[in-house]
Each structure stands twice: as structure tokens, then as C-alpha cells.
PDB file of C-alpha atoms in Angstrom:
ATOM      1  CA  ALA U 141      16.753  83.921 -26.067  1.00  0.00           C
ATOM      2  CA  LYS U 142      18.503  80.540 -26.268  1.00  0.00           C
ATOM      3  CA  GLY U 143      15.907  77.823 -25.831  1.00  0.00           C
ATOM      4  CA  ASN U 144      12.976  80.233 -26.036  1.00  0.00           C
ATOM      5  CA  LEU U 145      11.583  80.006 -29.549  1.00  0.00           C
ATOM      6  CA  MET U 146       9.029  82.800 -29.165  1.00  0.00           C
ATOM      7  CA  ILE U 147      11.557  85.342 -27.906  1.00  0.00           C
ATOM      8  CA  GLY U 148      14.099  84.243 -30.512  1.00  0.00           C
ATOM      9  CA  ASN U 149      11.552  84.707 -33.284  1.00  0.00           C
ATOM     10  CA  ARG U 150      10.608  88.160 -31.962  1.00  0.00           C
ATOM     11  CA  LEU U 151      14.255  89.249 -31.743  1.00  0.00           C
ATOM     12  CA  GLY U 152      14.857  87.989 -35.261  1.00  0.00           C
ATOM     13  CA  THR U 153      11.952  90.072 -36.566  1.00  0.00           C
ATOM     14  CA  ILE U 154      13.316  93.143 -34.766  1.00  0.00           C
ATOM     15  CA  ALA U 155      16.792  92.518 -36.248  1.00  0.00           C
ATOM     16  CA  LEU U 156      15.314  92.435 -39.757  1.00  0.00           C
ATOM     17  CA  ARG U 157      13.485  95.705 -39.227  1.00  0.00           C
ATOM     18  CA  LEU U 158      16.489  97.479 -37.722  1.00  0.00           C
ATOM     19  CA  SER U 159      18.810  96.417 -40.530  1.00  0.00           C
ATOM     20  CA  GLU U 160      16.325  96.924 -43.355  1.00  0.00           C
ATOM     21  CA  ASN U 161      18.169  99.902 -44.856  1.00  0.00           C
ATOM     22  CA  SER U 162      21.662  99.037 -43.626  1.00  0.00           C
ATOM     23  CA  LYS U 163      24.647  97.415 -45.311  1.00  0.00           C
ATOM     24  CA  TYR U 164      24.118  94.325 -43.120  1.00  0.00           C
ATOM     25  CA  ILE U 165      20.641  93.439 -44.387  1.00  0.00           C
ATOM     26  CA  SER U 166      21.760  90.559 -46.626  1.00  0.00           C
ATOM     27  CA  ASN U 167      23.694  88.866 -43.829  1.00  0.00           C
ATOM     28  CA  VAL U 168      20.901  89.428 -41.310  1.00  0.00           C
ATOM     29  CA  ILE U 169      18.355  87.846 -43.665  1.00  0.00           C
ATOM     30  CA  ALA U 170      20.584  84.778 -44.089  1.00  0.00           C
ATOM     31  CA  VAL U 171      20.998  84.250 -40.342  1.00  0.00           C
ATOM     32  CA  VAL U 172      17.471  85.096 -39.197  1.00  0.00           C
ATOM     33  CA  LYS U 173      15.609  83.199 -41.899  1.00  0.00           C
ATOM     34  CA  GLN U 174      17.698  80.027 -41.680  1.00  0.00           C
ATOM     35  CA  TYR U 175      18.368  79.790 -37.949  1.00  0.00           C
ATOM     36  CA  ILE U 176      15.235  81.353 -36.446  1.00  0.00           C
ATOM     37  CA  SER U 177      12.316  81.664 -38.867  1.00  0.00           C
ATOM     38  CA  TRP U 178      12.017  77.920 -39.510  1.00  0.00           C
ATOM     39  CA  VAL U 179      10.119  77.642 -36.201  1.00  0.00           C
ATOM     40  CA  SER U 180       7.250  79.749 -37.569  1.00  0.00           C
ATOM     41  CA  GLU U 181       7.509  79.782 -41.384  1.00  0.00           C
ATOM     42  CA  PRO U 182       7.264  77.022 -44.031  1.00  0.00           C
ATOM     43  CA  PHE U 183      10.498  76.141 -45.779  1.00  0.00           C
ATOM     44  CA  HIS U 184       9.374  77.521 -49.135  1.00  0.00           C
ATOM     45  CA  ALA U 185       8.774  80.948 -47.533  1.00  0.00           C
ATOM     46  CA  ILE U 186      12.283  80.857 -46.054  1.00  0.00           C
ATOM     47  CA  ALA U 187      13.684  80.012 -49.491  1.00  0.00           C
ATOM     48  CA  GLU U 188      11.963  83.060 -50.978  1.00  0.00           C
ATOM     49  CA  SER U 189      13.318  85.276 -48.185  1.00  0.00           C
ATOM     50  CA  ASN U 190      16.836  84.052 -48.937  1.00  0.00           C
ATOM     51  CA  LEU U 191      16.309  85.036 -52.557  1.00  0.00           C
ATOM     52  CA  VAL U 192      15.441  88.542 -51.322  1.00  0.00           C
ATOM     53  CA  GLY U 193      18.674  88.459 -49.302  1.00  0.00           C
ATOM     54  CA  PHE U 194      20.594  87.443 -52.425  1.00  0.00           C
ATOM     55  CA  HIS U 195      19.330  90.462 -54.363  1.00  0.00           C
ATOM     56  CA  ALA U 196      19.898  92.760 -51.374  1.00  0.00           C
ATOM     57  CA  GLY U 197      23.519  91.629 -51.151  1.00  0.00           C
ATOM     58  CA  ASN U 198      24.016  92.247 -54.856  1.00  0.00           C
ATOM     59  CA  ARG U 199      22.671  95.787 -54.549  1.00  0.00           C
ATOM     60  CA  ILE U 200      25.068  96.754 -51.769  1.00  0.00           C
ATOM     61  CA  GLY U 201      28.082  94.814 -53.067  1.00  0.00           C
ATOM     62  CA  ASP U 202      28.104  92.221 -50.271  1.00  0.00           C
ATOM     63  CA  GLU U 203      29.254  89.285 -52.409  1.00  0.00           C
ATOM     64  CA  PHE U 204      29.739  86.840 -49.532  1.00  0.00           C
ATOM     65  CA  SER U 205      26.283  87.360 -47.985  1.00  0.00           C
ATOM     66  CA  SER U 206      24.699  87.417 -51.427  1.00  0.00           C
ATOM     67  CA  SER U 207      26.261  84.042 -52.328  1.00  0.00           C
ATOM     68  CA  LEU U 208      25.373  82.644 -48.903  1.00  0.00           C
ATOM     69  CA  ASN U 209      21.725  83.592 -49.384  1.00  0.00           C
ATOM     70  CA  TYR U 210      21.645  82.074 -52.863  1.00  0.00           C
ATOM     71  CA  TYR U 211      23.184  78.836 -51.586  1.00  0.00           C
ATOM     72  CA  LEU U 212      20.650  78.701 -48.731  1.00  0.00           C
ATOM     73  CA  HIS U 213      17.832  79.523 -51.156  1.00  0.00           C
ATOM     74  CA  THR U 214      18.888  76.718 -53.509  1.00  0.00           C
ATOM     75  CA  THR U 215      19.338  74.052 -50.832  1.00  0.00           C
ATOM     76  CA  THR U 216      16.027  74.955 -49.202  1.00  0.00           C
ATOM     77  CA  CYS U 217      14.274  74.761 -52.596  1.00  0.00           C
ATOM     78  CA  PHE U 218      15.818  71.297 -52.972  1.00  0.00           C
ATOM     79  CA  LEU U 219      14.403  70.268 -49.596  1.00  0.00           C
ATOM     80  CA  CYS U 220      10.992  71.643 -50.617  1.00  0.00           C
ATOM     81  CA  GLY U 221      10.880  69.399 -53.665  1.00  0.00           C
ATOM     82  CA  LYS U 222      11.429  71.932 -56.430  1.00  0.00           C
ATOM     83  CA  ASN U 223      12.005  70.569 -59.947  1.00  0.00           C
ATOM     84  CA  LEU U 224      15.395  68.823 -59.897  1.00  0.00           C
ATOM     85  CA  SER U 225      16.271  69.673 -63.494  1.00  0.00           C
ATOM     86  CA  VAL U 226      15.748  73.368 -62.771  1.00  0.00           C
ATOM     87  CA  LEU U 227      17.881  73.187 -59.619  1.00  0.00           C
ATOM     88  CA  LYS U 228      20.626  71.339 -61.467  1.00  0.00           C
ATOM     89  CA  GLU U 229      20.836  74.156 -64.009  1.00  0.00           C
ATOM     90  CA  VAL U 230      20.769  76.751 -61.211  1.00  0.00           C
ATOM     91  CA  CYS U 231      23.694  75.054 -59.466  1.00  0.00           C
ATOM     92  CA  SER U 232      25.669  74.736 -62.695  1.00  0.00           C
ATOM     93  CA  ALA U 233      25.190  78.405 -63.612  1.00  0.00           C
ATOM     94  CA  GLU U 234      26.071  79.614 -60.102  1.00  0.00           C
ATOM     95  CA  ILE U 235      29.229  77.484 -59.933  1.00  0.00           C
ATOM     96  CA  VAL U 236      30.419  78.959 -63.221  1.00  0.00           C
ATOM     97  CA  ARG U 237      29.588  82.493 -62.047  1.00  0.00           C
ATOM     98  CA  LEU U 238      31.439  82.056 -58.756  1.00  0.00           C
ATOM     99  CA  ILE U 239      34.525  80.619 -60.468  1.00  0.00           C
ATOM    100  CA  GLU U 240      34.604  83.343 -63.114  1.00  0.00           C
ATOM    101  CA  ASN U 241      34.259  86.063 -60.446  1.00  0.00           C
ATOM    102  CA  LYS U 242      36.899  84.364 -58.260  1.00  0.00           C
ATOM    103  CA  HIS U 243      34.463  83.959 -55.345  1.00  0.00           C
ATOM    104  CA  LYS U 244      35.090  80.276 -54.667  1.00  0.00           C
ATOM    105  CA  TRP U 245      33.941  79.948 -51.049  1.00  0.00           C
ATOM    106  CA  PHE U 246      30.632  78.290 -51.954  1.00  0.00           C
ATOM    107  CA  VAL U 247      31.801  76.373 -55.030  1.00  0.00           C
ATOM    108  CA  PRO U 248      32.246  73.042 -53.130  1.00  0.00           C
ATOM    109  CA  SER U 249      28.787  73.356 -51.514  1.00  0.00           C
ATOM    110  CA  PHE U 250      27.016  74.147 -54.784  1.00  0.00           C
ATOM    111  CA  SER U 251      29.011  71.410 -56.527  1.00  0.00           C
ATOM    112  CA  MET U 252      28.056  68.770 -53.966  1.00  0.00           C
ATOM    113  CA  LEU U 253      24.395  69.705 -54.280  1.00  0.00           C
ATOM    114  CA  TYR U 254      24.782  69.524 -58.055  1.00  0.00           C
ATOM    115  CA  TRP U 255      26.117  65.946 -57.892  1.00  0.00           C
ATOM    116  CA  VAL U 256      23.402  64.834 -55.459  1.00  0.00           C
ATOM    117  CA  ILE U 257      20.762  66.182 -57.851  1.00  0.00           C
ATOM    118  CA  ALA U 258      22.540  64.643 -60.866  1.00  0.00           C
ATOM    119  CA  GLU U 259      22.414  61.200 -59.284  1.00  0.00           C
ATOM    120  CA  LEU U 260      18.763  61.582 -58.328  1.00  0.00           C
ATOM    121  CA  ILE U 261      17.980  62.449 -61.959  1.00  0.00           C
ATOM    122  CA  ASP U 262      20.265  60.022 -63.802  1.00  0.00           C
ATOM    123  CA  GLY U 263      20.706  57.215 -61.270  1.00  0.00           C
ATOM    124  CA  SER U 264      23.951  55.276 -60.964  1.00  0.00           C
ATOM    125  CA  ASP U 265      25.073  56.408 -64.442  1.00  0.00           C
ATOM    126  CA  PHE U 266      25.069  60.078 -63.437  1.00  0.00           C
ATOM    127  CA  GLN U 267      28.857  60.463 -63.766  1.00  0.00           C
ATOM    128  CA  SER U 268      28.809  59.327 -67.392  1.00  0.00           C
ATOM    129  CA  THR U 269      26.296  62.029 -68.328  1.00  0.00           C
ATOM    130  CA  ASN U 270      27.622  65.219 -69.896  1.00  0.00           C
ATOM    131  CA  HIS U 271      28.455  67.853 -67.273  1.00  0.00           C
ATOM    132  CA  ASN U 272      30.082  71.260 -67.397  1.00  0.00           C
ATOM    133  CA  PRO U 273      33.854  70.638 -67.061  1.00  0.00           C
ATOM    134  CA  LEU U 274      34.175  73.684 -64.779  1.00  0.00           C
ATOM    135  CA  ILE U 275      32.177  71.918 -62.057  1.00  0.00           C
ATOM    136  CA  PRO U 276      34.571  70.247 -59.571  1.00  0.00           C
ATOM    137  CA  CYS U 277      34.171  66.481 -59.618  1.00  0.00           C
ATOM    138  CA  GLU U 278      32.591  64.875 -56.608  1.00  0.00           C
ATOM    139  CA  GLN U 279      35.753  63.001 -55.668  1.00  0.00           C
ATOM    140  CA  SER U 280      37.728  66.241 -55.393  1.00  0.00           C
ATOM    141  CA  ILE U 281      35.107  67.605 -52.975  1.00  0.00           C
ATOM    142  CA  VAL U 282      34.806  64.618 -50.662  1.00  0.00           C
ATOM    143  CA  THR U 283      38.603  64.298 -50.401  1.00  0.00           C
ATOM    144  CA  ILE U 284      39.115  67.875 -49.191  1.00  0.00           C
ATOM    145  CA  PRO U 285      41.054  67.544 -45.890  1.00  0.00           C
ATOM    146  CA  ALA U 286      38.812  68.156 -42.874  1.00  0.00           C
ATOM    147  CA  ASN U 287      41.085  70.951 -41.616  1.00  0.00           C
ATOM    148  CA  ALA U 288      40.650  72.769 -44.932  1.00  0.00           C
ATOM    149  CA  MET U 289      36.853  72.667 -44.785  1.00  0.00           C
ATOM    150  CA  HIS U 290      34.620  75.094 -43.003  1.00  0.00           C
ATOM    151  CA  GLY U 291      32.351  73.304 -40.519  1.00  0.00           C
ATOM    152  CA  SER U 292      29.173  73.877 -42.519  1.00  0.00           C
ATOM    153  CA  LEU U 293      30.626  72.194 -45.612  1.00  0.00           C
ATOM    154  CA  GLU U 294      31.755  69.136 -43.664  1.00  0.00           C
ATOM    155  CA  LEU U 295      28.285  68.818 -42.126  1.00  0.00           C
ATOM    156  CA  PHE U 296      26.621  69.342 -45.495  1.00  0.00           C
ATOM    157  CA  LEU U 297      28.709  66.560 -47.074  1.00  0.00           C
ATOM    158  CA  ASP U 298      27.690  64.133 -44.329  1.00  0.00           C
ATOM    159  CA  ILE U 299      24.004  65.064 -44.688  1.00  0.00           C
ATOM    160  CA  CYS U 300      24.261  64.470 -48.447  1.00  0.00           C
ATOM    161  CA  LYS U 301      25.702  61.020 -47.733  1.00  0.00           C
ATOM    162  CA  LEU U 302      22.752  60.275 -45.433  1.00  0.00           C
ATOM    163  CA  MET U 303      20.254  61.278 -48.105  1.00  0.00           C
ATOM    164  CA  ARG U 304      21.871  59.235 -50.846  1.00  0.00           C
ATOM    165  CA  SER U 305      22.362  56.202 -48.608  1.00  0.00           C
ATOM    166  CA  LEU U 306      18.643  56.106 -47.877  1.00  0.00           C
ATOM    167  CA  PHE U 307      17.485  56.969 -51.399  1.00  0.00           C
ATOM    168  CA  PHE U 308      19.645  54.282 -52.995  1.00  0.00           C
ATOM    169  CA  ARG U 309      19.729  51.831 -50.040  1.00  0.00           C
ATOM    170  CA  ARG U 310      23.516  51.588 -49.938  1.00  0.00           C
ATOM    171  CA  ASP U 311      26.287  51.900 -47.334  1.00  0.00           C
ATOM    172  CA  MET U 312      23.796  52.769 -44.607  1.00  0.00           C
ATOM    173  CA  ASP U 313      26.047  51.158 -42.011  1.00  0.00           C
ATOM    174  CA  LYS U 314      28.888  53.514 -43.035  1.00  0.00           C
ATOM    175  CA  CYS U 315      27.005  56.777 -42.516  1.00  0.00           C
ATOM    176  CA  VAL U 316      28.460  59.286 -40.082  1.00  0.00           C
ATOM    177  CA  SER U 317      26.090  60.554 -37.396  1.00  0.00           C
ATOM    178  CA  VAL U 318      25.240  64.252 -37.678  1.00  0.00           C
ATOM    179  CA  LEU U 319      22.859  64.539 -34.724  1.00  0.00           C
ATOM    180  CA  ASP U 320      25.439  65.155 -31.989  1.00  0.00           C
ATOM    181  CA  ARG U 321      27.289  67.811 -33.992  1.00  0.00           C
ATOM    182  CA  ILE U 322      24.088  69.614 -34.916  1.00  0.00           C
ATOM    183  CA  MET U 323      22.823  69.722 -31.334  1.00  0.00           C
ATOM    184  CA  ALA U 324      26.224  70.656 -29.882  1.00  0.00           C
ATOM    185  CA  ALA U 325      26.570  73.598 -32.253  1.00  0.00           C
ATOM    186  CA  CYS U 326      22.861  74.565 -32.054  1.00  0.00           C
ATOM    187  CA  GLN U 327      22.796  74.484 -35.858  1.00  0.00           C
ATOM    188  CA  LEU U 328      19.106  73.762 -36.345  1.00  0.00           C
ATOM    189  CA  ARG U 329      17.996  75.061 -39.731  1.00  0.00           C
ATOM    190  CA  PRO U 330      16.130  73.490 -42.668  1.00  0.00           C
ATOM    191  CA  LEU U 331      19.065  71.452 -44.001  1.00  0.00           C
ATOM    192  CA  THR U 332      20.192  70.109 -40.626  1.00  0.00           C
ATOM    193  CA  ILE U 333      16.630  69.333 -39.543  1.00  0.00           C
ATOM    194  CA  ILE U 334      16.264  67.214 -42.679  1.00  0.00           C
ATOM    195  CA  GLY U 335      19.643  65.636 -41.881  1.00  0.00           C
ATOM    196  CA  VAL U 336      18.389  64.548 -38.458  1.00  0.00           C
ATOM    197  CA  PHE U 337      15.218  63.223 -40.119  1.00  0.00           C
ATOM    198  CA  PHE U 338      17.211  61.119 -42.598  1.00  0.00           C
ATOM    199  CA  GLU U 339      19.488  59.826 -39.852  1.00  0.00           C
ATOM    200  CA  GLY U 340      16.393  58.674 -37.967  1.00  0.00           C
ATOM    201  CA  LEU U 341      15.004  56.934 -41.060  1.00  0.00           C
ATOM    202  CA  ILE U 342      18.310  55.135 -41.643  1.00  0.00           C
ATOM    203  CA  SER U 343      18.386  54.027 -37.991  1.00  0.00           C
ATOM    204  CA  PHE U 344      14.871  52.597 -38.318  1.00  0.00           C
ATOM    205  CA  GLU U 345      15.777  50.857 -41.588  1.00  0.00           C
ATOM    206  CA  MET U 346      18.892  49.269 -40.086  1.00  0.00           C
ATOM    207  CA  ALA U 347      16.948  48.215 -36.981  1.00  0.00           C
ATOM    208  CA  ARG U 348      14.284  46.633 -39.204  1.00  0.00           C
ATOM    209  CA  LYS U 349      16.926  44.707 -41.152  1.00  0.00           C
ATOM    210  CA  ALA U 350      18.558  43.537 -37.923  1.00  0.00           C
ATOM    211  CA  SER U 351      15.168  42.409 -36.634  1.00  0.00           C
ATOM    212  CA  ASP U 352      14.465  40.506 -39.852  1.00  0.00           C
ATOM    213  CA  SER U 353      17.853  38.787 -39.617  1.00  0.00           C
ATOM    214  CA  MET U 354      17.144  37.697 -36.037  1.00  0.00           C
ATOM    215  CA  LYS U 355      13.808  36.207 -37.149  1.00  0.00           C
ATOM    216  CA  TRP U 356      15.588  34.058 -39.717  1.00  0.00           C
ATOM    217  CA  ILE U 357      18.159  32.936 -37.142  1.00  0.00           C
ATOM    218  CA  SER U 358      15.485  31.975 -34.632  1.00  0.00           C
TER     219      SER U 358
END
């Protein structure tokens, strides 16, 4: 079905129905809703489906798929414009829960989202605001060696940098392109689609600045 959105969407629907009462349902929801359903469903509906996947994973004891769905639910809610203060508390509580239960796979991802939200709320003084000491500091996340990251985390960090560069109009010339990696890996889903969108906006902004500079020179 690669390249055929209609067939892909139909196969995804069939996969959900076939796995509805199986131990794989949480994982299937995560994959289908994030990588297929975005072509036919609004982002907020996908976020709600991932919340269903989170609860399904909890019921069957699939901690990894449950956490994956909750992470996807939270990031998609962020992209949909949900209240930032609510999302900040959600991230904080989930980070603590994951650490206490020794399920640390998604701690860096939730932590990075937490710090992005914190800066959007508090501005440049966000690091001086009181935060839960259990939450890994941003510097410890961004300095994780590339070979120790899973590919999704590395991509997520770069997309976060794109967002913040545009929001705060800083270091736009230092942003790392995500477009080629996303297309090469066929990783189109809500977060990466937004990443491509922000990369395009930054490109237009830099082109506009370059054009303005040339006008002054001439």
C-alpha cells in the first residue's frame, strides 16, 4: 500500500478490527493512528485514539505500547493547541510515574516536551522557575550521544529546535533540516508533518531577511 493513501487507510482500519480483542491492540492503535489515520482524521481525533490505546495497553500489561500511546497522545494534543499549563502538568506527572516504575524509555521525550512547553509559558526565564527535580534538565537531554538515542528521539529534538527557533526568532540559521530524514524514513505523522511545516516557515523567514539585506545593499 506504499504510496496509496486510500489502500493504506483501509488496511489500517482492518488491522484495528482484527486486533481489537488481542494483546497487540495497544501497539496497533499507536502505529495505525499516527502513521496512517492522519490522512483522513483531524489531529485531535488521533490524540483521543491514542488515549484509548494508552488505556488498552494498561489493561493488558503492555507498558511499552501504553507509554508510547500516551506520549503520542500528549504531543498531538500539544500540536492541536491544548492548554499548555495542563500539558505541562501531564508531562511532569508522567515523567515521575515512568521513573518510579523504572520504565525510562520515554522519559527524555516527555522531558523535552516539558521544557518546550515551559519556555512557551515562562519565556526566557523558564529555567529559573520552580520545576520538579526528578525531571531531567534540558542540557542532559540534548547532550545524549547520537548513538545512544533512538531515531525518533533524535528527530523529535530537532523538530523542537525548529519550533523554538521560529517562536523566539533565534538561531534560525543553525537549525538542522528534518525534511530529508522524514521523507527517507517515510515517517509522516502529526509531529513530523508539523516539523516540515516549521522548517518551511523558517526557510521563508531566512529568505525574507536575505532579501531585505540585499535591498539595503543595493
